[in-house]
Short mmCIF file of C-alpha atoms in Angstrom, two decimals:
data_model
loop_
_atom_site.label_atom_id
_atom_site.label_comp_id
_atom_site.label_asym_id
_atom_site.label_seq_id
_atom_site.Cartn_x
_atom_site.Cartn_y
_atom_site.Cartn_z
CA MET A 1 -4.65 -17.12 12.48
CA PRO A 2 -4.25 -17.11 8.76
CA LEU A 3 -0.80 -17.10 7.03
CA VAL A 4 -0.94 -15.29 3.89
CA ARG A 5 1.42 -15.67 0.92
CA ILE A 6 1.45 -13.13 -1.66
CA ASP A 7 3.49 -13.56 -4.78
CA LEU A 8 3.52 -10.85 -7.21
CA SER A 9 5.60 -9.01 -9.71
CA ALA A 10 8.69 -7.14 -8.65
CA THR A 11 7.72 -4.37 -10.97
CA ARG A 12 5.21 -3.33 -8.60
CA PRO A 13 6.96 -0.90 -6.21
CA PRO A 14 7.49 -1.71 -2.60
CA ALA A 15 4.70 0.81 -1.37
CA VAL A 16 2.30 -1.00 -3.51
CA ARG A 17 3.27 -4.34 -2.41
CA ARG A 18 2.45 -3.38 1.09
CA ALA A 19 -0.65 -1.60 0.28
CA ILE A 20 -1.73 -5.10 -1.25
CA ALA A 21 -0.80 -6.88 1.67
CA ASP A 22 -2.67 -4.31 3.73
CA GLY A 23 -5.64 -4.71 1.41
CA VAL A 24 -5.64 -8.51 1.70
CA HIS A 25 -5.37 -8.26 5.63
CA GLN A 26 -8.22 -5.93 5.77
CA ALA A 27 -10.43 -8.23 3.90
CA LEU A 28 -9.72 -10.88 6.28
CA VAL A 29 -10.75 -8.57 9.04
CA ASP A 30 -13.89 -7.23 7.38
CA ALA A 31 -15.14 -10.53 5.57
CA ILE A 32 -14.17 -13.35 8.12
CA GLY A 33 -13.79 -11.57 11.37
CA ILE A 34 -9.96 -12.08 11.72
CA PRO A 35 -8.79 -9.89 14.61
CA ALA A 36 -6.72 -6.87 13.60
CA GLY A 37 -3.79 -8.25 15.29
CA ASP A 38 -3.97 -11.68 13.75
CA ARG A 39 -1.72 -10.75 10.93
CA PHE A 40 1.17 -12.96 9.26
CA GLN A 41 2.07 -12.41 5.76
CA ILE A 42 4.92 -13.35 3.62
CA VAL A 43 5.21 -11.25 0.32
CA THR A 44 7.60 -12.52 -2.66
CA PRO A 45 8.32 -10.50 -5.25
CA HIS A 46 9.19 -12.36 -8.72
CA ASP A 47 10.62 -11.60 -12.13
CA PRO A 48 7.55 -11.48 -14.44
CA GLU A 49 8.36 -14.44 -16.23
CA GLU A 50 8.19 -16.56 -13.01
CA LEU A 51 4.44 -15.64 -12.69
CA ILE A 52 2.67 -17.71 -15.24
CA PHE A 53 -1.05 -17.50 -15.85
CA ASP A 54 -3.32 -18.01 -18.70
CA PRO A 55 -4.25 -14.70 -20.14
CA ASN A 56 -8.12 -15.42 -20.58
CA TYR A 57 -9.18 -18.77 -18.70
CA LEU A 58 -12.67 -18.76 -17.67
CA ASP A 59 -13.23 -15.25 -19.72
CA VAL A 60 -10.99 -13.38 -17.22
CA ALA A 61 -8.52 -11.10 -19.00
CA ARG A 62 -5.46 -11.44 -16.90
CA ARG A 63 -2.31 -9.33 -17.41
CA ASP A 64 -0.07 -9.29 -14.29
CA VAL A 65 -1.50 -11.58 -11.54
CA VAL A 66 -1.14 -11.22 -7.92
CA TYR A 67 -1.16 -14.76 -6.34
CA VAL A 68 -2.54 -14.79 -2.91
CA GLN A 69 -2.40 -18.13 -0.99
CA ILE A 70 -4.07 -18.24 2.41
CA THR A 71 -3.67 -21.06 4.96
CA LEU A 72 -6.29 -20.79 7.52
CA VAL A 73 -8.40 -22.96 10.09
CA ALA A 74 -11.26 -24.73 8.52
CA GLY A 75 -14.67 -24.05 9.41
CA ARG A 76 -15.80 -20.68 7.79
CA PRO A 77 -18.90 -21.05 5.75
CA ARG A 78 -19.04 -20.72 2.26
CA GLU A 79 -20.51 -17.38 2.34
CA LEU A 80 -17.78 -15.75 4.16
CA LYS A 81 -15.39 -17.26 1.88
CA LEU A 82 -17.22 -15.70 -1.14
CA ASP A 83 -17.34 -12.24 0.72
CA LEU A 84 -13.70 -12.68 1.34
CA TYR A 85 -12.86 -13.08 -2.43
CA ARG A 86 -15.18 -10.01 -3.06
CA GLN A 87 -13.34 -7.71 -0.42
CA ILE A 88 -9.84 -8.63 -1.51
CA THR A 89 -10.46 -7.81 -4.81
CA THR A 90 -12.15 -4.49 -4.14
CA ASN A 91 -9.19 -3.59 -1.72
CA LEU A 92 -6.77 -4.70 -4.24
CA THR A 93 -8.38 -2.67 -6.99
CA ASN A 94 -8.29 0.36 -4.88
CA VAL A 95 -4.55 0.26 -4.84
CA GLY A 96 -4.14 -0.27 -8.56
CA VAL A 97 -4.52 -3.90 -9.18
CA ARG A 98 -6.89 -4.77 -11.98
CA PRO A 99 -9.73 -6.98 -10.47
CA GLU A 100 -9.03 -9.66 -13.34
CA ASP A 101 -5.45 -9.97 -11.74
CA VAL A 102 -6.51 -11.08 -8.52
CA PHE A 103 -6.05 -14.70 -7.76
CA VAL A 104 -6.95 -16.10 -4.41
CA THR A 105 -6.73 -19.64 -3.10
CA LEU A 106 -7.33 -20.89 0.49
CA VAL A 107 -5.82 -24.14 2.31
CA GLU A 108 -7.87 -25.03 5.37
CA ASN A 109 -6.16 -26.93 8.26
CA ALA A 110 -6.90 -27.70 11.99
CA LEU A 111 -6.70 -25.80 15.17
CA ASP A 112 -3.73 -27.77 16.35
CA ASN A 113 -1.71 -27.03 13.41
CA TRP A 114 -0.47 -23.48 14.65
CA SER A 115 2.15 -22.19 16.92
CA VAL A 116 2.43 -18.52 16.68
CA GLY A 117 5.38 -17.92 19.28
CA ASN A 118 7.17 -19.48 22.18
CA GLY A 119 6.53 -23.15 21.18
CA ARG A 120 2.88 -22.99 22.32
CA ALA A 121 -0.34 -24.07 20.18
CA GLN A 122 -2.24 -20.93 20.89
CA LEU A 123 -5.38 -21.94 19.07
CA VAL A 124 -5.68 -25.05 21.08
CA ASP A 125 -5.60 -23.13 24.24
CA LEU A 126 -8.16 -20.61 22.78
CA GLY A 127 -10.32 -23.59 21.36
CA ALA A 128 -11.83 -21.77 18.60
CA VAL A 129 -11.05 -18.97 15.81
CA ALA A 130 -13.00 -16.16 14.51
CA GLY A 131 -15.56 -16.86 11.67
CA ALA A 132 -15.62 -20.64 11.89
CA ARG A 133 -19.25 -22.06 11.99
CA VAL A 134 -18.04 -25.56 13.01
CA GLU A 135 -15.12 -25.99 15.19
CA PRO A 136 -12.48 -28.12 13.69
CA MET B 1 7.79 -37.14 4.06
CA PRO B 2 7.31 -33.48 5.34
CA LEU B 3 8.09 -30.82 2.92
CA VAL B 4 9.36 -27.72 4.98
CA ARG B 5 9.12 -24.19 4.14
CA ILE B 6 11.19 -21.61 5.86
CA ASP B 7 10.92 -18.07 5.21
CA LEU B 8 13.14 -15.73 7.03
CA SER B 9 15.09 -12.65 6.92
CA ALA B 10 18.27 -12.27 4.66
CA THR B 11 19.77 -10.58 7.38
CA ARG B 12 20.24 -13.72 9.15
CA PRO B 13 23.52 -15.11 7.54
CA PRO B 14 23.51 -18.12 5.53
CA ALA B 15 25.08 -20.27 8.28
CA VAL B 16 22.55 -19.14 10.52
CA ARG B 17 19.78 -20.27 8.00
CA ARG B 18 21.30 -23.60 7.50
CA ALA B 19 21.34 -23.98 11.60
CA ILE B 20 17.69 -23.16 11.50
CA ALA B 21 16.68 -25.75 8.92
CA ASP B 22 18.84 -28.19 10.77
CA GLY B 23 16.92 -27.51 13.98
CA VAL B 24 13.51 -27.82 12.28
CA HIS B 25 14.61 -31.16 10.78
CA GLN B 26 16.03 -32.54 14.16
CA ALA B 27 12.66 -31.43 15.89
CA LEU B 28 10.74 -33.51 13.18
CA VAL B 29 13.09 -36.57 13.86
CA ASP B 30 12.77 -36.30 17.73
CA ALA B 31 9.14 -35.13 18.18
CA ILE B 32 7.23 -37.11 15.42
CA GLY B 33 9.70 -39.82 14.59
CA ILE B 34 10.47 -38.65 11.03
CA PRO B 35 13.51 -40.76 9.82
CA ALA B 36 16.72 -38.73 9.68
CA GLY B 37 16.92 -39.21 5.90
CA ASP B 38 13.43 -37.87 5.34
CA ARG B 39 14.62 -34.19 4.79
CA PHE B 40 13.06 -31.93 2.13
CA GLN B 41 13.46 -28.25 2.71
CA ILE B 42 13.08 -24.90 0.97
CA VAL B 43 14.74 -21.92 2.40
CA THR B 44 13.45 -18.47 0.90
CA PRO B 45 15.52 -15.52 2.46
CA HIS B 46 13.52 -12.11 2.39
CA ASP B 47 14.13 -8.49 2.58
CA PRO B 48 12.77 -7.57 6.12
CA GLU B 49 9.94 -5.68 4.64
CA GLU B 50 8.43 -8.83 2.70
CA LEU B 51 7.81 -10.57 6.20
CA ILE B 52 4.95 -8.87 7.89
CA PHE B 53 3.78 -9.73 11.32
CA ASP B 54 1.90 -8.20 14.36
CA PRO B 55 4.52 -7.16 16.97
CA ASN B 56 2.30 -8.76 19.97
CA TYR B 57 -0.69 -10.79 18.98
CA LEU B 58 -1.73 -13.07 21.57
CA ASP B 59 1.02 -11.48 23.80
CA VAL B 60 3.87 -12.83 21.86
CA ALA B 61 6.64 -10.02 21.68
CA ARG B 62 7.72 -10.43 17.66
CA ARG B 63 10.60 -8.78 16.08
CA ASP B 64 11.98 -10.79 13.34
CA VAL B 65 9.86 -13.73 12.63
CA VAL B 66 10.97 -17.19 11.06
CA TYR B 67 8.02 -18.84 9.38
CA VAL B 68 8.10 -22.62 9.10
CA GLN B 69 5.26 -24.15 7.11
CA ILE B 70 5.28 -27.89 7.06
CA THR B 71 3.50 -30.04 4.66
CA LEU B 72 3.27 -33.52 5.99
CA VAL B 73 0.90 -36.91 5.88
CA ALA B 74 -2.21 -36.43 8.08
CA GLY B 75 -2.57 -38.60 11.41
CA ARG B 76 -0.07 -37.53 13.81
CA PRO B 77 -1.85 -36.97 17.33
CA ARG B 78 -2.03 -33.70 18.82
CA GLU B 79 0.25 -34.51 21.49
CA LEU B 80 2.96 -35.07 19.09
CA LYS B 81 2.36 -31.72 17.03
CA LEU B 82 2.66 -29.89 20.51
CA ASP B 83 5.84 -31.51 21.26
CA LEU B 84 6.92 -30.48 17.70
CA TYR B 85 6.12 -26.94 18.31
CA ARG B 86 8.08 -27.10 21.56
CA GLN B 87 11.36 -28.91 20.07
CA ILE B 88 11.37 -26.74 16.95
CA THR B 89 11.27 -23.60 19.11
CA THR B 90 13.96 -24.82 21.51
CA ASN B 91 16.20 -25.91 18.48
CA LEU B 92 15.93 -22.57 17.17
CA THR B 93 16.50 -20.69 20.20
CA ASN B 94 19.76 -22.53 20.27
CA VAL B 95 20.84 -21.04 17.28
CA GLY B 96 19.89 -17.27 18.06
CA VAL B 97 16.19 -17.06 17.11
CA ARG B 98 14.16 -15.53 19.75
CA PRO B 99 11.45 -17.98 20.93
CA GLU B 100 8.70 -15.41 20.61
CA ASP B 101 9.84 -15.13 16.60
CA VAL B 102 9.26 -18.81 15.79
CA PHE B 103 5.84 -19.27 13.79
CA VAL B 104 4.97 -22.81 12.71
CA THR B 105 2.00 -24.11 10.83
CA LEU B 106 1.22 -27.30 9.51
CA VAL B 107 -0.62 -28.55 6.30
CA GLU B 108 -1.63 -32.07 6.34
CA ASN B 109 -2.18 -34.36 3.19
CA ALA B 110 -2.76 -37.83 2.21
CA LEU B 111 -0.28 -40.88 1.69
CA ASP B 112 -0.86 -40.66 -2.19
CA ASN B 113 -0.10 -36.88 -2.12
CA TRP B 114 3.78 -37.67 -2.41
CA SER B 115 6.11 -38.78 -5.15
CA VAL B 116 9.71 -38.14 -3.91
CA GLY B 117 11.84 -39.04 -7.09
CA ASN B 118 11.53 -41.34 -10.18
CA GLY B 119 7.84 -40.52 -10.57
CA ARG B 120 6.68 -43.31 -7.93
CA ALA B 121 4.58 -42.66 -5.12
CA GLN B 122 6.80 -44.24 -2.36
CA LEU B 123 4.28 -43.72 0.87
CA VAL B 124 1.66 -45.69 -1.06
CA ASP B 125 4.11 -48.54 -1.39
CA LEU B 126 5.30 -48.16 1.99
CA GLY B 127 1.50 -47.86 3.27
CA ALA B 128 2.31 -45.88 6.37
CA VAL B 129 4.53 -42.92 7.73
CA ALA B 130 6.31 -42.53 11.02
CA GLY B 131 4.36 -41.08 13.78
CA ALA B 132 0.78 -41.37 12.35
CA ARG B 133 -1.81 -42.96 14.54
CA VAL B 134 -4.49 -43.23 12.24
CA GLU B 135 -3.49 -44.17 8.78
CA PRO B 136 -5.06 -41.71 6.26
CA MET C 1 -7.69 -24.88 -10.97
CA PRO C 2 -4.32 -26.05 -9.71
CA LEU C 3 -2.20 -23.49 -8.23
CA VAL C 4 1.60 -24.90 -9.01
CA ARG C 5 4.64 -23.91 -7.05
CA ILE C 6 8.08 -24.81 -8.49
CA ASP C 7 11.24 -24.00 -6.55
CA LEU C 8 14.43 -24.97 -8.35
CA SER C 9 18.04 -24.11 -8.46
CA ALA C 10 18.78 -20.58 -10.05
CA THR C 11 21.78 -22.65 -11.86
CA ARG C 12 18.94 -24.02 -14.47
CA PRO C 13 18.61 -21.14 -17.00
CA PRO C 14 15.47 -19.51 -17.40
CA ALA C 15 14.59 -21.23 -20.63
CA VAL C 16 14.88 -24.58 -18.77
CA ARG C 17 12.74 -23.30 -15.87
CA ARG C 18 10.11 -22.32 -18.47
CA ALA C 19 10.44 -25.76 -19.82
CA ILE C 20 10.00 -27.57 -16.63
CA ALA C 21 6.96 -25.25 -15.84
CA ASP C 22 5.60 -26.31 -19.27
CA GLY C 23 6.17 -29.92 -18.59
CA VAL C 24 4.32 -29.83 -15.21
CA HIS C 25 1.14 -28.11 -16.88
CA GLN C 26 1.10 -30.55 -19.58
CA ALA C 27 1.26 -33.54 -17.24
CA LEU C 28 -1.81 -32.12 -15.38
CA VAL C 29 -3.41 -31.88 -18.75
CA ASP C 30 -2.77 -35.21 -19.91
CA ALA C 31 -3.11 -37.12 -16.79
CA ILE C 32 -5.88 -35.44 -14.75
CA GLY C 33 -7.70 -33.76 -17.66
CA ILE C 34 -7.00 -30.18 -16.42
CA PRO C 35 -8.29 -27.73 -19.10
CA ALA C 36 -5.20 -26.55 -21.04
CA GLY C 37 -6.20 -22.94 -20.21
CA ASP C 38 -6.30 -23.82 -16.57
CA ARG C 39 -2.57 -22.82 -15.81
CA PHE C 40 -1.35 -21.05 -12.82
CA GLN C 41 2.18 -21.22 -11.82
CA ILE C 42 4.68 -19.59 -9.60
CA VAL C 43 8.28 -20.34 -10.22
CA THR C 44 11.01 -19.53 -7.71
CA PRO C 45 14.71 -19.79 -8.53
CA HIS C 46 16.86 -20.43 -5.30
CA ASP C 47 20.54 -20.61 -4.59
CA PRO C 48 21.32 -24.19 -4.42
CA GLU C 49 22.04 -24.19 -0.65
CA GLU C 50 18.38 -22.95 -0.03
CA LEU C 51 17.20 -26.18 -1.67
CA ILE C 52 17.84 -28.91 1.13
CA PHE C 53 17.37 -32.43 0.26
CA ASP C 54 18.71 -35.98 1.34
CA PRO C 55 20.76 -37.39 -1.36
CA ASN C 56 19.35 -40.99 -1.15
CA TYR C 57 16.35 -41.32 1.26
CA LEU C 58 14.18 -44.23 0.04
CA ASP C 59 17.07 -45.28 -2.35
CA VAL C 60 16.57 -42.39 -4.80
CA ALA C 61 19.97 -40.75 -5.80
CA ARG C 62 19.19 -36.93 -5.67
CA ARG C 63 21.49 -34.26 -6.95
CA ASP C 64 19.60 -31.08 -7.86
CA VAL C 65 15.74 -31.42 -6.80
CA VAL C 66 13.24 -29.52 -8.41
CA TYR C 67 10.21 -29.22 -5.89
CA VAL C 68 6.84 -29.11 -7.41
CA GLN C 69 3.87 -28.40 -5.04
CA ILE C 70 0.61 -28.60 -6.43
CA THR C 71 -2.64 -27.18 -4.60
CA LEU C 72 -5.63 -28.61 -6.38
CA VAL C 73 -9.38 -29.44 -5.65
CA ALA C 74 -9.80 -32.77 -3.88
CA GLY C 75 -11.33 -35.70 -5.30
CA ARG C 76 -8.92 -36.95 -7.90
CA PRO C 77 -8.54 -40.90 -7.51
CA ARG C 78 -5.49 -42.37 -6.78
CA GLU C 79 -4.70 -43.83 -9.95
CA LEU C 80 -4.87 -40.37 -11.63
CA LYS C 81 -2.43 -39.04 -9.05
CA LEU C 82 -0.03 -41.74 -9.98
CA ASP C 83 -0.17 -41.41 -13.36
CA LEU C 84 0.28 -37.57 -12.80
CA TYR C 85 3.77 -38.21 -10.94
CA ARG C 86 4.71 -40.55 -13.88
CA GLN C 87 4.11 -38.03 -16.29
CA ILE C 88 5.62 -35.08 -14.54
CA THR C 89 8.71 -37.14 -14.23
CA THR C 90 8.80 -38.16 -17.67
CA ASN C 91 8.05 -34.56 -19.15
CA LEU C 92 10.83 -33.15 -16.74
CA THR C 93 13.39 -35.91 -17.91
CA ASN C 94 12.82 -34.72 -21.39
CA VAL C 95 14.06 -31.39 -20.68
CA GLY C 96 16.97 -32.39 -18.70
CA VAL C 97 15.90 -32.85 -15.14
CA ARG C 98 17.06 -36.21 -13.75
CA PRO C 99 14.22 -38.49 -12.51
CA GLU C 100 15.41 -38.94 -8.98
CA ASP C 101 15.26 -35.27 -8.83
CA VAL C 102 11.59 -34.79 -9.25
CA PHE C 103 9.82 -34.32 -6.08
CA VAL C 104 5.95 -33.66 -6.21
CA THR C 105 3.52 -33.13 -3.48
CA LEU C 106 -0.23 -32.33 -3.48
CA VAL C 107 -2.22 -30.17 -1.22
CA GLU C 108 -6.01 -30.77 -1.76
CA ASN C 109 -8.72 -28.24 -1.06
CA ALA C 110 -12.32 -27.50 -1.82
CA LEU C 111 -14.24 -26.15 -4.65
CA ASP C 112 -15.06 -22.82 -2.76
CA ASN C 113 -11.51 -22.25 -2.03
CA TRP C 114 -10.78 -20.68 -5.31
CA SER C 115 -11.48 -17.12 -6.80
CA VAL C 116 -9.41 -16.80 -10.01
CA GLY C 117 -10.20 -13.13 -10.86
CA ASN C 118 -12.83 -10.59 -10.48
CA GLY C 119 -13.65 -11.73 -7.00
CA ARG C 120 -15.88 -14.62 -8.04
CA ALA C 121 -15.71 -18.17 -6.76
CA GLN C 122 -15.73 -19.58 -10.40
CA LEU C 123 -15.59 -23.19 -9.28
CA VAL C 124 -18.67 -22.93 -7.21
CA ASP C 125 -20.38 -21.47 -10.22
CA LEU C 126 -19.23 -24.52 -12.20
CA GLY C 127 -19.96 -27.08 -9.56
CA ALA C 128 -17.17 -29.49 -10.56
CA VAL C 129 -13.55 -29.76 -11.76
CA ALA C 130 -11.94 -31.80 -14.31
CA GLY C 131 -10.85 -35.28 -13.01
CA ALA C 132 -12.49 -35.38 -9.72
CA ARG C 133 -14.70 -38.48 -9.23
CA VAL C 134 -15.98 -37.40 -5.89
CA GLU C 135 -17.32 -33.78 -5.82
CA PRO C 136 -15.93 -32.15 -2.70
#
């Protein structure tokens, strides 16, 4: 039940923005085992000056960063997270984003922190989420 | 001391956006016991294509999702969270949002993660927050 | 490796917005010891009615709040956080923000929650972050 925030330059055309969102989602499906239907994303285009980044911190040559922040239930093991970063980056590279410009950060929360419609806490009812080793 | 982010379609008129923000706040007051004055909200209207969601994941028929992400101090018991989801959904339904379109997720943090003006950490000084069973 | 979201009124001119972003970053460098190059910020200007806040909660007289939400690796001791709030507020006051209008909240996550380019998890490779007492 990830919530994905994608903040990127408005100079990337709408079709590319959508392809970027598709690529992030597919990586969540492939790397962590998120169900294909479990897709919730907020895309925010920005004037370029609103996206501030260092052009070479940690020896990564950035030019036009795509910020991806994913809130998801805790418990995915580290190896799945590392694979997620690789797959997001591969998928975004395939739609024209330079790999250096892919920035991802995760925020983890609990099963009872989600309501995805009708006022219910669906994950509490389900009792688990895909890809989590330790149930939070 | 919640910080509430509401991302919704710009096709919802400004008066409705405000009513949605009012409804989320009132639910925090009624369900968790947040003080009425403890209101901090960021509303971001989007072009519809920027808000991506599955139209029926977990058998919820979504059409025009209102994303509500609430950062708040950890420690509220599960039953208060479940009541919060119900009350947000009721209040938003009352201002024209379909219950299926109400998406809520919480991000929990610590008492010393807040400064609400003048560079002070007011919650550290207070030593507690409303509705928290376990003080973090 | 903080990710900083700054949401403020579009009535603040672009040069002031940039100065605010500069001030937040300098405070992270000075108070927590973030490397100067470790700068990643998303600035979102809003119509004033999109930024909702109580005008005097906890006896702070707010008029035009600048919301600063910082996602960063857990482990910074409380005294560094308190100093961070003070320094952000001082720096923003120096560029024309009233101290009452500086709102800061932190969201803490783990070392393996970051990829800052090229699909790698750079903080896992580094094994630590500046200013953290307890390695998460």
